[in-house]
Amino acid sequence: MNENPIRVRVPESSAAFLNGTGLVGAMDAQGLSASRVPAGCNPLLDGLLSEAPAAWSDELELVTLTPGETLTPAGASPTHIVFPMGGLISLLVRSGPAANAEVEVAMVGRHDLVGAAALLGAEPSAHRAVVQVGGSAYRAPAASVRRLIETVPAIRSLLLRYVRMSLEEAYQLAACNSRHSLEKRLCRWLLQAHQRLESDTLPFTHDHIAQMLGVRRASVTVALHIIEGERLIRSTRGRVDLLDRARLQMAACECCGAIAHNRRSFSFGPAEAADRGAPACVPC
């Protein structure tokens, strides 16, 4: 495995788990991992490290993301920029006072970061970032990353291009949610979840999908049954298996292709970082 020349802080609570994976080695006296950041775990982080490796010295910490964990509450400024190596995080915005009034406005995986609002300043964020599927991640203090943005042009350029890509994706999803049928939106959502998790098995209930899409559970159940009848998926208790991604993409709305094009046009940095981190399938 290729490595980036950066030392990483590892909390003692994570050391045993991470040593078991081979990602890090023994801890030194200062609590720093003696090994380096493994390349390919998060292509965006790869690009940032390739642009200015020395700038990240001692800034990164290896953490575990737990399902249900809130990384940033709504109304607070993100304290850290988080680079997932796996799992899935939802950015949720509240649309009313009801307990189930939160809807998903973005889906974050290992090709992304959490805390983009903090790149632009320390003002509170309107959304909540919550872990849906657990995994490991690197994180850096938001204030430190803002200092790097101010002092290292290559880091500033890459992160601002990522923010622009995220905004374009948000615009497309806003149009999608207002114009397209639930069935098409559901196909698009399943493909997005597949791309973030890089798995054909999605560990989500009908209730969860309904909340993410901002619709009634019964409506999601009907839509899933229709898609399942076409043998595109198999829906069982607490999971959805994708059986035919190519046909599922054809059943999705045009926004799926537009989002895919937007993501493919984004460069993570040097060509080798982008190539190394390219996903096997980027439907949307």
XYZ file of C-alpha atoms in Angstrom:
284
model
C 0.000 0.000 0.000
C 1.337 3.448 -0.881
C 1.610 5.924 1.964
C 1.637 9.686 2.374
C 4.541 11.102 4.429
C 2.366 12.372 7.287
C 2.353 11.315 10.916
C -1.095 10.869 12.447
C -2.374 11.282 15.976
C -4.249 8.165 17.116
C -6.363 8.197 20.298
C -5.510 5.375 22.701
C -9.101 4.097 22.421
C -8.586 3.533 18.695
C -5.079 2.095 18.817
C -5.961 -1.562 19.326
C -8.635 -1.591 16.627
C -6.445 0.179 14.119
C -3.374 -1.910 14.846
C -5.528 -4.933 14.063
C -6.209 -3.588 10.569
C -2.580 -2.879 9.783
C -3.363 0.782 9.165
C -1.114 2.004 11.952
C 1.770 0.609 13.915
C 3.058 1.169 17.421
C 2.442 4.472 19.182
C 5.364 6.698 20.086
C 5.700 8.615 23.360
C 3.806 11.639 22.000
C 0.779 9.566 20.951
C 1.680 9.759 17.258
C 1.459 6.796 14.952
C 4.838 5.708 13.693
C 3.324 4.803 10.324
C 2.050 7.100 7.606
C -1.361 7.896 6.202
C -2.351 5.033 3.853
C -2.952 6.333 0.340
C -6.249 5.671 -1.396
C -8.461 5.711 1.703
C -9.836 9.158 0.834
C -8.829 10.562 -2.586
C -9.610 14.137 -1.531
C -7.224 13.846 1.414
C -4.713 12.172 -0.922
C -4.851 15.228 -3.152
C -4.386 17.629 -0.247
C -1.411 15.669 1.098
C 0.143 15.460 -2.364
C -0.189 19.214 -2.842
C 1.469 20.201 0.447
C 2.505 17.250 2.638
C 4.527 19.240 5.159
C 1.587 21.554 5.879
C -0.414 18.715 7.445
C 2.272 17.609 9.894
C 0.665 16.706 13.252
C -2.745 18.091 12.168
C -4.474 14.788 11.332
C -6.073 12.482 13.893
C -7.418 9.003 13.204
C -10.925 8.471 14.633
C -13.772 5.958 14.527
C -17.210 7.058 13.283
C -20.089 5.400 15.152
C -23.573 4.953 13.619
C -25.932 7.576 15.037
C -23.072 9.877 16.058
C -23.616 13.579 15.367
C -20.407 15.049 13.987
C -21.752 18.606 13.821
C -25.032 19.756 15.432
C -27.249 22.181 13.537
C -26.598 25.730 14.683
C -22.956 25.039 15.540
C -19.758 25.645 13.644
C -17.854 22.433 12.781
C -14.846 22.057 15.067
C -13.123 19.579 12.729
C -12.882 18.778 9.049
C -13.503 15.027 8.734
C -12.217 12.867 5.859
C -14.090 9.522 5.945
C -12.281 6.356 4.858
C -15.535 4.433 4.706
C -19.104 4.459 5.899
C -21.723 7.063 5.100
C -22.653 10.407 6.660
C -25.860 12.339 5.990
C -26.173 16.122 6.095
C -29.656 16.821 7.448
C -31.715 20.022 7.484
C -34.817 20.449 9.634
C -37.925 21.415 7.669
C -40.308 21.796 10.624
C -40.818 21.211 14.364
C -41.768 17.521 14.111
C -39.290 14.886 15.298
C -39.065 13.382 11.805
C -38.826 16.721 10.000
C -35.136 16.352 9.122
C -34.416 15.610 5.462
C -31.165 14.693 3.778
C -29.560 17.408 1.655
C -26.249 15.655 0.978
C -24.644 12.237 1.322
C -20.950 12.003 2.260
C -18.624 9.055 1.675
C -14.918 8.337 1.399
C -14.455 10.651 -1.600
C -15.699 13.643 0.409
C -15.259 15.606 3.607
C -17.559 16.647 6.440
C -17.463 20.258 7.616
C -17.281 22.137 4.314
C -19.057 25.148 5.856
C -16.122 25.614 8.243
C -13.759 26.033 5.287
C -15.429 29.367 4.566
C -15.514 30.703 8.126
C -16.434 29.974 11.740
C -20.136 30.847 11.426
C -22.734 28.265 12.579
C -23.944 25.701 10.059
C -27.653 25.168 9.339
C -27.343 21.409 8.854
C -26.573 18.475 11.130
C -23.973 15.890 10.098
C -24.874 12.405 11.386
C -23.154 9.061 10.799
C -25.480 6.535 9.128
C -22.945 3.752 8.473
C -19.848 3.615 10.650
C -16.217 3.542 9.620
C -12.854 5.180 10.226
C -11.833 8.712 9.322
C -9.084 11.260 9.585
C -9.911 14.649 11.008
C -8.125 17.967 11.424
C -9.103 21.041 13.476
C -11.210 23.376 11.348
C -9.219 26.407 12.498
C -5.978 24.740 11.373
C -7.433 23.912 7.955
C -8.591 27.527 7.537
C -5.041 28.671 8.277
C -3.754 26.280 5.605
C -6.303 27.695 3.155
C -4.975 31.190 3.839
C -1.302 30.269 3.549
C -1.088 27.426 0.996
C -2.560 28.322 -2.432
C -2.665 24.699 -3.640
C -4.753 23.622 -0.637
C -7.031 26.639 -1.036
C -7.590 25.880 -4.725
C -8.402 22.197 -4.193
C -10.780 22.772 -1.282
C -12.614 25.617 -3.025
C -13.057 23.418 -6.100
C -14.495 20.726 -3.840
C -16.909 23.253 -2.297
C -17.967 24.333 -5.784
C -18.574 20.703 -6.793
C -20.677 20.192 -3.656
C -22.737 23.305 -4.404
C -23.397 22.180 -7.975
C -24.532 18.812 -6.619
C -26.845 20.520 -4.116
C -28.392 22.620 -6.897
C -29.030 19.498 -8.965
C -30.616 17.678 -6.021
C -32.880 20.658 -5.276
C -34.160 20.536 -8.855
C -34.500 16.744 -8.656
C -36.580 16.831 -5.483
C -38.998 19.378 -6.915
C -39.476 17.912 -10.400
C -39.047 14.144 -10.438
C -41.213 11.261 -9.276
C -40.485 9.430 -6.043
C -39.648 6.245 -7.940
C -36.957 7.992 -10.005
C -35.604 9.863 -6.988
C -35.454 6.601 -5.044
C -33.413 4.939 -7.802
C -31.049 7.915 -7.783
C -30.746 7.782 -3.974
C -29.964 4.055 -3.976
C -27.255 4.569 -6.598
C -25.748 7.430 -4.610
C -25.682 5.277 -1.475
C -24.042 2.475 -3.477
C -21.336 4.827 -4.705
C -20.609 6.196 -1.218
C -20.512 2.745 0.399
C -19.052 0.925 -2.637
C -21.368 -1.963 -1.872
C -24.438 -3.497 -3.485
C -25.888 -4.175 -0.025
C -27.386 -1.067 1.583
C -28.223 -1.441 5.312
C -31.275 0.826 5.360
C -34.878 0.372 6.483
C -37.921 1.767 4.689
C -38.314 4.264 7.547
C -34.773 5.528 7.105
C -35.074 5.949 3.338
C -38.404 7.746 3.763
C -36.874 10.214 6.218
C -33.892 10.867 3.975
C -36.159 11.579 0.997
C -38.692 13.533 3.049
C -41.682 11.351 2.134
C -44.084 8.936 3.842
C -42.846 5.449 4.684
C -45.794 3.879 2.871
C -44.829 5.725 -0.312
C -41.271 4.390 -0.126
C -42.546 0.850 0.443
C -44.733 1.066 -2.676
C -41.874 2.508 -4.756
C -39.453 -0.189 -3.556
C -41.959 -2.904 -4.455
C -42.309 -1.466 -7.969
C -38.528 -1.400 -8.461
C -38.227 -4.866 -6.939
C -40.877 -6.122 -9.356
C -38.553 -5.091 -12.191
C -35.831 -7.235 -10.557
C -33.563 -4.226 -10.083
C -33.304 -4.643 -6.307
C -34.237 -7.020 -3.502
C -35.724 -5.377 -0.411
C -35.674 -7.308 2.859
C -35.906 -6.307 6.500
C -33.321 -3.610 7.192
C -31.495 -3.852 3.853
C -31.758 -3.277 0.123
C -29.634 -5.307 -2.306
C -28.907 -3.860 -5.744
C -29.296 -6.623 -8.338
C -28.864 -4.726 -11.626
C -27.123 -1.362 -11.302
C -27.109 -0.680 -15.047
C -30.881 -1.008 -15.321
C -31.342 0.827 -12.022
C -29.414 3.747 -13.480
C -31.694 3.707 -16.529
C -34.712 3.820 -14.207
C -33.308 6.793 -12.289
C -33.857 10.407 -13.280
C -31.472 12.420 -15.450
C -30.050 14.033 -12.319
C -28.096 10.849 -11.631
C -26.031 11.318 -14.787
C -25.641 15.052 -14.164
C -24.281 14.430 -10.677
C -21.941 11.745 -12.024
C -20.594 14.150 -14.658
C -20.090 16.840 -12.010
C -18.100 14.465 -9.807
C -16.011 13.082 -12.664
C -15.052 16.617 -13.690
C -13.631 17.291 -10.222
C -9.885 16.673 -9.945
C -8.604 15.572 -6.535
C -5.219 17.105 -7.259
C -2.215 15.513 -8.973
C -3.164 12.903 -11.555
C -1.712 10.071 -9.518
C -3.951 10.915 -6.538
C -7.056 11.032 -8.706
C -6.216 7.777 -10.472
C -5.371 5.982 -7.247
C -8.634 6.986 -5.622
C -10.999 6.505 -8.547
C -14.020 4.429 -7.519
C -14.881 1.307 -9.440
C -18.368 2.643 -10.186
C -19.507 6.248 -10.056
C -23.144 6.222 -11.145
C -23.996 9.408 -9.287
